[in-house]
Coordinates of C-alpha atoms in Angstrom, one line a residue:
Chain A
D27 CA 165.0 143.6 -93.8
S28 CA 162.2 141.3 -95.2
G29 CA 160.0 144.2 -96.3
V30 CA 157.2 143.0 -93.9
T31 CA 156.3 145.5 -91.2
Q32 CA 154.5 144.9 -87.9
T33 CA 153.2 147.3 -85.4
P34 CA 153.5 147.8 -82.5
K35 CA 156.8 146.1 -81.6
H36 CA 155.8 145.7 -78.0
L37 CA 152.5 145.7 -76.3
I38 CA 151.7 145.4 -72.6
T39 CA 148.2 145.0 -71.5
A40 CA 146.0 143.5 -68.8
T41 CA 143.9 140.4 -68.7
G42 CA 140.4 140.8 -70.2
Q43 CA 141.5 143.5 -72.6
R44 CA 141.5 143.6 -76.4
V45 CA 144.4 144.4 -78.7
T46 CA 144.9 144.8 -82.4
L47 CA 148.2 143.8 -84.1
R48 CA 148.9 145.2 -87.5
C49 CA 150.9 143.8 -90.4
S50 CA 151.9 145.3 -93.8
P51 CA 153.1 142.7 -96.3
R52 CA 155.9 143.1 -98.8
S53 CA 155.0 145.1 -101.8
G54 CA 153.2 142.8 -104.3
D55 CA 152.6 139.9 -101.8
L56 CA 149.0 138.9 -101.7
S57 CA 149.1 136.3 -98.8
V58 CA 149.5 137.1 -95.1
Y59 CA 150.0 134.6 -92.4
W60 CA 149.8 135.0 -88.7
Y61 CA 151.9 132.9 -86.2
Q62 CA 152.1 132.8 -82.4
Q63 CA 155.3 131.9 -80.6
S64 CA 155.2 131.2 -76.9
L65 CA 157.8 129.6 -74.6
D66 CA 155.8 126.5 -73.9
Q67 CA 154.1 125.9 -77.3
G68 CA 156.7 127.1 -79.7
L69 CA 155.6 128.4 -83.1
Q70 CA 152.0 127.8 -84.1
F71 CA 150.3 128.7 -87.3
L72 CA 147.1 130.8 -86.7
I73 CA 145.6 131.8 -90.0
Q74 CA 146.3 132.8 -93.6
Y75 CA 144.6 135.3 -95.8
Y76 CA 145.0 135.7 -99.5
N77 CA 143.8 138.8 -101.3
G78 CA 141.3 139.5 -98.6
E79 CA 139.9 136.0 -98.2
E80 CA 140.6 133.5 -95.5
R81 CA 142.6 130.7 -97.0
A82 CA 143.8 128.4 -94.3
K83 CA 143.2 128.1 -90.6
G84 CA 145.4 126.7 -87.9
N85 CA 145.2 126.7 -84.1
I86 CA 143.5 130.0 -83.8
L87 CA 141.3 130.5 -80.7
E88 CA 137.8 131.8 -81.0
R89 CA 138.8 134.8 -79.0
F90 CA 141.2 135.7 -81.9
S91 CA 140.1 137.0 -85.3
A92 CA 141.9 138.4 -88.3
Q93 CA 141.1 140.2 -91.5
Q94 CA 142.9 141.4 -94.6
F95 CA 141.9 144.8 -96.0
P96 CA 141.7 145.9 -99.6
D97 CA 145.2 147.5 -99.4
L98 CA 146.4 144.0 -98.3
H99 CA 147.5 145.0 -94.8
S100 CA 146.2 142.6 -92.1
E101 CA 145.1 142.9 -88.5
L102 CA 145.0 140.3 -85.8
N103 CA 142.5 141.0 -83.0
L104 CA 143.0 139.4 -79.7
S105 CA 140.2 139.7 -77.1
S106 CA 139.4 138.7 -73.6
L107 CA 143.1 138.3 -73.1
E108 CA 144.6 135.8 -70.7
L109 CA 148.0 135.4 -69.2
G110 CA 148.7 132.5 -71.6
D111 CA 148.3 134.8 -74.6
S112 CA 151.6 136.4 -73.8
A113 CA 153.8 135.6 -76.8
L114 CA 155.5 136.8 -79.9
Y115 CA 153.2 137.2 -82.8
F116 CA 154.7 137.1 -86.2
C117 CA 153.2 137.8 -89.5
A118 CA 154.6 136.7 -92.8
S119 CA 153.7 137.4 -96.4
S120 CA 154.1 135.6 -99.7
L121 CA 153.2 136.2 -103.3
L122 CA 151.4 132.9 -103.8
T123 CA 148.1 131.6 -102.5
S124 CA 149.7 128.3 -101.6
I125 CA 151.0 127.9 -98.1
T126 CA 154.0 126.1 -99.7
G127 CA 155.3 129.4 -101.1
T128 CA 158.4 131.1 -99.6
Q129 CA 157.3 133.3 -96.7
Y130 CA 158.9 136.5 -95.6
F131 CA 158.6 137.2 -91.9
G132 CA 158.1 140.4 -90.1
P133 CA 160.0 141.3 -86.9
G134 CA 157.1 140.3 -84.6
T135 CA 155.0 142.0 -82.0
R136 CA 155.8 141.0 -78.4
L137 CA 152.6 140.9 -76.4
T138 CA 152.7 140.8 -72.6
V139 CA 149.5 140.2 -70.7
L140 CA 149.7 141.1 -67.0
Chain B
K8 CA 154.0 112.2 -79.1
N9 CA 154.7 115.3 -81.0
E10 CA 153.8 115.1 -84.7
V11 CA 157.1 116.9 -85.6
E12 CA 160.3 115.9 -83.8
Q13 CA 163.6 117.6 -84.2
S14 CA 167.0 116.4 -83.0
P15 CA 169.2 117.3 -81.4
Q16 CA 167.5 120.0 -79.2
N17 CA 170.8 121.7 -78.7
L18 CA 174.0 121.5 -80.7
T19 CA 177.4 123.1 -80.1
A20 CA 180.0 123.0 -82.8
Q21 CA 183.4 124.4 -83.6
E22 CA 183.8 126.7 -86.5
G23 CA 184.3 124.7 -89.7
E24 CA 182.5 121.6 -88.6
F25 CA 179.8 119.9 -90.8
I26 CA 176.4 120.1 -89.0
T27 CA 173.3 118.0 -89.4
I28 CA 169.9 118.7 -87.9
N29 CA 167.1 116.2 -88.2
C30 CA 163.4 116.4 -88.5
S31 CA 161.0 113.5 -88.3
Y32 CA 157.2 113.7 -88.7
S33 CA 154.3 111.4 -88.3
V34 CA 151.6 112.8 -90.6
G35 CA 151.3 112.6 -94.3
I36 CA 152.6 115.9 -95.7
S37 CA 152.6 118.0 -98.8
A38 CA 155.8 119.9 -98.0
L39 CA 158.3 120.7 -95.3
H40 CA 159.7 124.1 -94.4
W41 CA 163.1 124.9 -92.8
L42 CA 163.3 128.2 -90.9
Q43 CA 166.1 130.0 -89.1
Q44 CA 165.4 132.1 -86.1
H45 CA 168.2 134.5 -85.2
P46 CA 169.1 135.3 -81.5
G47 CA 167.3 138.6 -81.9
G48 CA 164.1 136.8 -82.8
G49 CA 163.9 137.4 -86.5
I50 CA 162.8 134.5 -88.7
V51 CA 164.0 133.7 -92.2
S52 CA 162.6 131.0 -94.4
L53 CA 165.5 128.8 -95.7
F54 CA 163.9 126.0 -97.7
M55 CA 160.5 124.6 -98.8
L56 CA 160.8 121.0 -99.9
S57 CA 158.4 118.4 -101.2
S58 CA 161.0 116.0 -102.5
G59 CA 164.7 115.4 -103.0
K60 CA 167.3 118.0 -102.1
K61 CA 167.8 121.7 -102.2
K62 CA 171.0 123.7 -101.8
H63 CA 171.6 127.3 -101.0
G64 CA 175.2 128.4 -100.3
R65 CA 176.5 126.3 -97.4
L66 CA 173.0 125.0 -96.6
I67 CA 171.6 121.7 -97.9
A68 CA 168.2 120.3 -97.2
T69 CA 167.0 116.8 -98.0
I70 CA 163.7 115.1 -97.5
N71 CA 162.7 111.4 -97.7
I72 CA 158.9 111.3 -98.0
Q73 CA 158.7 107.5 -97.5
E74 CA 160.8 107.6 -94.3
K75 CA 159.0 110.8 -93.2
H76 CA 162.4 112.4 -92.4
S77 CA 164.3 115.6 -93.4
S78 CA 167.8 116.8 -92.7
L79 CA 169.3 120.2 -92.8
H80 CA 173.1 120.3 -93.3
I81 CA 175.5 123.2 -92.8
T82 CA 178.9 122.8 -94.4
A83 CA 181.9 124.8 -93.1
S84 CA 179.9 126.2 -90.2
H85 CA 180.5 129.7 -89.0
P86 CA 179.6 131.6 -85.7
R87 CA 177.0 133.6 -87.7
D88 CA 175.2 130.3 -88.3
S89 CA 174.3 130.3 -84.6
A90 CA 170.5 130.3 -84.4
V91 CA 167.5 128.2 -83.8
Y92 CA 166.6 126.0 -86.8
I93 CA 162.9 125.0 -87.0
C94 CA 161.2 122.6 -89.3
A95 CA 157.5 122.8 -90.1
V96 CA 155.4 120.3 -92.0
L97 CA 152.5 121.3 -94.2
Y98 CA 149.6 118.9 -94.4
Y99 CA 146.1 119.3 -95.8
G100 CA 143.2 118.4 -93.6
G101 CA 140.0 118.7 -95.6
S102 CA 140.4 121.6 -98.1
Q103 CA 142.7 123.7 -96.0
G104 CA 146.4 123.6 -95.3
N105 CA 148.0 123.7 -91.9
L106 CA 151.5 124.0 -90.7
I107 CA 152.9 122.1 -87.7
F108 CA 156.2 123.2 -86.2
G109 CA 159.0 121.3 -84.5
K110 CA 160.4 122.7 -81.2
G111 CA 163.6 123.8 -82.9
T112 CA 167.3 123.0 -82.7
K113 CA 169.5 125.6 -81.0
L114 CA 172.8 125.7 -82.8
S115 CA 175.8 127.4 -81.3
V116 CA 179.0 127.6 -83.4
K117 CA 182.1 128.6 -81.5
P118 CA 185.1 130.3 -83.2

């Protein structure tokens, strides 16, 4: 158990809908990272927050947004969902601000868009 | 051409064998990350390297920045090592960091 929790574990929704994925980092970790893993694209880095501020941005679509709250949990919002958004979404946390720090991964949320 | 290439894509080994997984990249990087993804989907960070070599138990990771190449070695392999091993490179474009992942190497260790 990494200490990182993600909810929900599974999510099934329809095209055009909006969903919110939630991540609670390990106690004491200030950085949260979001990743998408799909069958065709593999793992992709989406975005990093550190202590409430956006720190690094990867291949995140404009339809997706994230934030980190004062209690350090983070939410990833996915809107106008398309079939191709079906994937595993992982969050990870680390103590440091640098993306080079050891990251601890949550169990993932499996999103299915029908 | 992918910016991060892993080889082999699939690897089957007998228990006890020495295993090497390779990662080559084309961009200038700050660091390289090795991850292990278990059959159930969980991901564990194994190593973060910016130079030289790191060892943890039966796992050894090396990186050659000049040759843009990293290797992950597993000594005395065991069926519980069966997993997908993924390398990711960290590079800085402008002021922000970004991680690019390889497609992974699926390792199966037979008893």
